[in-house]
C-alpha atoms as one frame of an Amber mdcrd trajectory, in Angstrom:
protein
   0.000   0.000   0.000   2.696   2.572   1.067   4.299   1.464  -1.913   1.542
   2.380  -4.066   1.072   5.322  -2.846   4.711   6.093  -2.750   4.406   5.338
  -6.850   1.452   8.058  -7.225   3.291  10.877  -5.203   6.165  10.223  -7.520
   4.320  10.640 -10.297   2.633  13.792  -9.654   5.796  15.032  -8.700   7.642
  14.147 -12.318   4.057  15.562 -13.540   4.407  19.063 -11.562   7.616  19.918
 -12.811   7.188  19.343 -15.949   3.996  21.635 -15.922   6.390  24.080 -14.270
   8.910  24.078 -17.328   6.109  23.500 -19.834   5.674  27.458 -20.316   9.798
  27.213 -21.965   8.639  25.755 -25.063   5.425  26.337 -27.278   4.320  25.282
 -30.803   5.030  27.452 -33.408   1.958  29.275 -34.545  -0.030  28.057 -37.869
  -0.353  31.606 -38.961   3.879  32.210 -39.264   5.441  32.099 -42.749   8.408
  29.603 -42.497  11.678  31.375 -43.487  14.671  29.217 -43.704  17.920  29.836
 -42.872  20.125  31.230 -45.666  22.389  28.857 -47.161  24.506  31.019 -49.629
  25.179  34.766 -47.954  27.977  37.150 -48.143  29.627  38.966 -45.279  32.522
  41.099 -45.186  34.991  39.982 -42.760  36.246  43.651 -42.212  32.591  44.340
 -40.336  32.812  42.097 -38.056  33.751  43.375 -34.999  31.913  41.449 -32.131
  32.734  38.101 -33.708  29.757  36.971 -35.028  27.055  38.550 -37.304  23.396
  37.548 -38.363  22.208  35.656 -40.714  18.954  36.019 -40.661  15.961  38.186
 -38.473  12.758  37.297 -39.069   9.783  39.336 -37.557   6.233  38.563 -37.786
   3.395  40.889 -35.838  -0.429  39.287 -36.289  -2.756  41.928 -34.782  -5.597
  39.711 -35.150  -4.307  37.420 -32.581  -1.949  39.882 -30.796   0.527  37.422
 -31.379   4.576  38.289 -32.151   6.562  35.896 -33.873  10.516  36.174 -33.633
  12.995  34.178 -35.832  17.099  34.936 -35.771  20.153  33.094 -36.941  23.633
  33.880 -35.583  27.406  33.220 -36.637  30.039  32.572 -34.237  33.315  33.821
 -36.246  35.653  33.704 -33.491  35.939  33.195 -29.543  34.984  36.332 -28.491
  32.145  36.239 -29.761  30.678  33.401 -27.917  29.910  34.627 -24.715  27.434
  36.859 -26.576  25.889  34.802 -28.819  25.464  31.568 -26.161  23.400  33.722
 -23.334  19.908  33.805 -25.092  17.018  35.975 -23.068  13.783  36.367 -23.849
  11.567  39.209 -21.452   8.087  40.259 -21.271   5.653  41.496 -19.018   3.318
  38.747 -17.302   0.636  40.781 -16.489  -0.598  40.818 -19.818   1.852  38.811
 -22.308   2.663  35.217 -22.730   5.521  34.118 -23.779   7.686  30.773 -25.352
  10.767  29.252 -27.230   9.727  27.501 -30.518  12.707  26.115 -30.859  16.440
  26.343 -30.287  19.363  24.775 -32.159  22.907  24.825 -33.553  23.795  24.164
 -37.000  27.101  22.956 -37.330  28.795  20.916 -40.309  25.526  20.079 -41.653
  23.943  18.777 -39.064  21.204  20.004 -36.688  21.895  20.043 -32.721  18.519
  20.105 -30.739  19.119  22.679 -27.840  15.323  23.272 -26.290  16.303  21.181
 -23.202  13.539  22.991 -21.031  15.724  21.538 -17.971  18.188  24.280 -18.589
  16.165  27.320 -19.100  16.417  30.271 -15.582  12.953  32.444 -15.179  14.970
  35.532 -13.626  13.062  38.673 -12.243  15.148  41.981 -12.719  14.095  45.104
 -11.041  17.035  47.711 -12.232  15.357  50.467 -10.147  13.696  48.518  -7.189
  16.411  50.346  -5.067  13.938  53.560  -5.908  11.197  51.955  -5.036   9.843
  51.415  -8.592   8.932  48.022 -10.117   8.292  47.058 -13.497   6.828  43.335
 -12.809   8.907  42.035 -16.219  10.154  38.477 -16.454  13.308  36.712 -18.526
  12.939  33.708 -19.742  17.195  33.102 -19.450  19.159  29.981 -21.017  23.109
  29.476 -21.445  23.775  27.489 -24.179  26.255  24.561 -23.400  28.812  22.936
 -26.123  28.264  25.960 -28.471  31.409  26.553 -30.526  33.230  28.800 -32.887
  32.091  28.581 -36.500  28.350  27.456 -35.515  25.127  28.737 -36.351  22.760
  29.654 -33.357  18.972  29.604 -35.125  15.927  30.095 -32.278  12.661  31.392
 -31.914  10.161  32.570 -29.738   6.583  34.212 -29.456   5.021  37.091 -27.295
   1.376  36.991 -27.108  -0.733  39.823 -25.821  -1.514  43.543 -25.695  -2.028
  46.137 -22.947  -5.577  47.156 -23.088  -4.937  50.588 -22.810  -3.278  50.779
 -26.404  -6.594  49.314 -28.133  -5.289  47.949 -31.187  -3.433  50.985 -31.812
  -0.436  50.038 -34.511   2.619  51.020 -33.590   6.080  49.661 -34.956   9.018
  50.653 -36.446  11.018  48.703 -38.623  14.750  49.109 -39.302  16.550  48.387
 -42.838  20.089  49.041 -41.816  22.281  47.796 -38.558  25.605  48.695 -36.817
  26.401  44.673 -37.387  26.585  43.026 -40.541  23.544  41.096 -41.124  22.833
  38.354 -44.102  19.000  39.045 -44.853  15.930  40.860 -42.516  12.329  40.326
 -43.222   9.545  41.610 -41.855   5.769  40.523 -41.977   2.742  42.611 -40.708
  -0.919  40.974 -40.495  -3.719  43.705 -39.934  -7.488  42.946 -39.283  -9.462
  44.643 -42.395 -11.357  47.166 -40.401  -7.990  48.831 -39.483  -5.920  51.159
 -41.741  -2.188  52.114 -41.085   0.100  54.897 -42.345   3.253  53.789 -43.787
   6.098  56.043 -43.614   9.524  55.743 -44.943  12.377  57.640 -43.430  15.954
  57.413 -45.299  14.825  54.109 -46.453  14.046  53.606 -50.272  12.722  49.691
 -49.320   9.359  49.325 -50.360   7.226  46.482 -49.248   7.433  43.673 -51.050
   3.564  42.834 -51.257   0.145  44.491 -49.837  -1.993  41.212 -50.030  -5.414
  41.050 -49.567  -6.717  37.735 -47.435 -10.298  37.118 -45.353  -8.126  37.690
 -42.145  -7.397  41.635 -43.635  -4.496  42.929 -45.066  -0.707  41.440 -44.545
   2.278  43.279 -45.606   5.660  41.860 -45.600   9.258  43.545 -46.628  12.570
  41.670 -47.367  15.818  43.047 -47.886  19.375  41.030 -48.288  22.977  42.171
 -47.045  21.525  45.895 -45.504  24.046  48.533 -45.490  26.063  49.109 -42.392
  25.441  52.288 -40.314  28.030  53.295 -38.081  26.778  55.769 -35.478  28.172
  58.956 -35.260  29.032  61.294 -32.624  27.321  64.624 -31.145  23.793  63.553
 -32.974  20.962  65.499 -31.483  18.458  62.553 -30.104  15.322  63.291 -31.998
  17.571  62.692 -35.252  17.545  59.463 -37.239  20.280  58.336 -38.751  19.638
  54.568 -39.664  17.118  53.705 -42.215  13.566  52.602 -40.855   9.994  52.877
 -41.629   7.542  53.503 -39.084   4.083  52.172 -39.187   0.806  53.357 -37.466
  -2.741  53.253 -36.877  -3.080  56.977 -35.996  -2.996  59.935 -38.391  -1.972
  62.390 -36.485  -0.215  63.915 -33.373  -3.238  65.155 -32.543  -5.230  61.699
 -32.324  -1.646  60.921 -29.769  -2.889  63.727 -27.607  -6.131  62.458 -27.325
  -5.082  58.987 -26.280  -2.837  59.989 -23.989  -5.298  63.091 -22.301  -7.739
  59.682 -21.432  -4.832  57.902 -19.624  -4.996  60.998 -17.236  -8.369  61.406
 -16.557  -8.971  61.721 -12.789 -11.675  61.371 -10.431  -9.980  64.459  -8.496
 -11.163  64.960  -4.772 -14.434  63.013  -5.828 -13.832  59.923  -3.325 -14.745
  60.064   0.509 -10.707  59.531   1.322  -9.257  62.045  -1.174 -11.826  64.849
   0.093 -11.336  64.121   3.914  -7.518  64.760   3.114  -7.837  67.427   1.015
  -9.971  69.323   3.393  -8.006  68.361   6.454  -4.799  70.632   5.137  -6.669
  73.357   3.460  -9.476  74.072   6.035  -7.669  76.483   8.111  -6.607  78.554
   5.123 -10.411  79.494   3.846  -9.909  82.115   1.165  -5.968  82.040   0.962
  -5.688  79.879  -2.556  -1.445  79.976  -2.073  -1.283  78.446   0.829  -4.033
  75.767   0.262  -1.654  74.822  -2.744   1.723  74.299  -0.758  -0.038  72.649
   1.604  -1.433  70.121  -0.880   2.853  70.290  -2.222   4.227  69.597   1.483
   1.701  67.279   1.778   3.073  65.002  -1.655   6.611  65.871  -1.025   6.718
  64.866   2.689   4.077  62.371   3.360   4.261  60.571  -0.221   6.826  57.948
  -1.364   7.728  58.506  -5.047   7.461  54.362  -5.447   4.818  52.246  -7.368
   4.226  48.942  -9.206   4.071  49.936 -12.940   3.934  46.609 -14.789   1.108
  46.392 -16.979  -1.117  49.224 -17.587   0.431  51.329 -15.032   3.734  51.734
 -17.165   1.472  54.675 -18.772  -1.126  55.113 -16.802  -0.844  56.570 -13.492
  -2.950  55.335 -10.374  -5.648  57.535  -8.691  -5.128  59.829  -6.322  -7.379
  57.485  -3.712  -5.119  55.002  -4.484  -1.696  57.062  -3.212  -3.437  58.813
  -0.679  -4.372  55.366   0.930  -0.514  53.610   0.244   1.301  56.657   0.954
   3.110  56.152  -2.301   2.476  56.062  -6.183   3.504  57.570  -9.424
């Protein structure tokens, strides 16, 4: 009987942690356009410089399923460039995003290593600024490839699923055509649901999309572009300027239709709430008519009674909590 039982608890056990590594790996999706890996490329050995290069990237958005697809391929040209290439991570935000491997191999000598050993994946949580109080909630899938070696190709996958609800199937992606690293051939595939309409705009890029086609799921755009000209960054450029070549893509037409979106991440029920008004009231009541010092009240108040700390994963990385909320934690946004 113990025995038996002894079996079963086993079992589950061997059952449990394999449910607990299950989230590693995932099916690729029936919707992704299989790209291989290309055979035949040229790279110049001169712009190499981290000692490897790409092969391939391979980017696929579906905003009918809010589904991302990512495909790369990596050289290893020398040493050096292994510790790089053999620390894969993959991060997203749990709160609203799902996330897996597809696959993850090594091509070496014509033959295919299978490297998706869920056993060896890390879920690490980094919090750069919890020291200031402020977390983001964002997890990394982590794995550190074993046995990879110069001259081998690193080829993975992965998938993000999921959108914050605040940015209701707002389109909003940017695209680049040229890279500081040499790269072999970049492609790039967009599906859109047919009730929504982007703007496509081109900015030092002269890379038009391949093909605007037409399905029952809406419209799906792709763009493909071999061997991409090398940008190397220059100094003293003012931020807002773009050097590389890109094209941006979006669902909005104008900065105005920004404003508005952003203006309802703001809105406020003010001193509306029972806990808001007692406070409010309780440091400007002995001040009546005298509107100045009713407002540095309210100040001293934030600055000396609130902690500048919050949770911000999710929705909360744009839009700030209420003012009940603070007032009742003594810290927020």
């Amino acid at each position: 009987m113990f025995k038996s039982k002894l079996k079963y608890i086993i079992l589950f056990l061997i059952a449990a942690n394999s449910l607990a590594f299950s989230q590693y790996i995932g099916p690729t999706p029936s919707w992704v356009n299989s790209i291989s890996v290309p055979e035949q490329h040229y790279i110049n050995p001169k712009d190499i410089k981290d000692g490897y290069y790409y092969i391939l990237a391979d980017e696929q958005y579906n905003f009918n399923t809010h589904h991302n697809y990512f495909h790369y391929a990596t050289k290893v040209v020398t040493e050096a460039g292994l510790s790089s290439v053999s620390q894969i991570e993959l991060n997203f935000d749990p709160s609203y995003q799902k996330a897996y491997f597809h696959f993850i191999r090594i091509r070496r000598n014509g033959k295919i290593i299978d490297k998706s050993d869920v056993s060896q994946f890390k879920t690490l949580v980094q919090e750069p600024e919890k020291e200031k109080g402020i977390l983001n909630g964002k997890k990394t899938f982590y794995k550190n490839l074993d046995d990879l070696r110069k001259g081998d190709v690193l080829e993975y996958s992965y998938s993000i699923i999921g959108e914050k609800s605040i940015f209701n199937r707002i389109v909003d992606l940017t695209f680049s055509f040229t890279y500081s690293v040499p790269i072999g051939k970049i492609t790039y595939r967009v599906i859109l649901p047919a009730s929504l309409k982007v703007n496509i705009k081109p900015i030092h890029n002269k890379v038009a999309f391949h093909s605007s086609l037409i399905t029952n799921n809406g419209e799906e755009i792709t763009w493909t572009i071999e061997n991409p000209p090398i940008i190397h960054g220059e100094d003293n450029v003012p931020s807002w300027y773009e050097t590389s070549a890109i094209t941006q893509i979006s669902s909005l037409n104008s900065w105005n239709e920004v404003k508005q979106w952003g203006i309802n991440l703001f809105k406020s029920t003010g001193n509306s709430t029972p806990l808001t008004k007692n406070v409010v009231s309780g440091l400007t009541s002995a001040f009546e008519n005298d509107t100045v010092s009713k407002i540095n009240a309210l100040i001293d108040f934030v600055q000396n009674d609130i902690r500048y700390s919050g949770n911000e994963n999710g929705i909360y990385s744009h839009q700030p909590h209420s003012p009940e909320f603070v007032i009742k934690n003594r810290f927020g946004d």
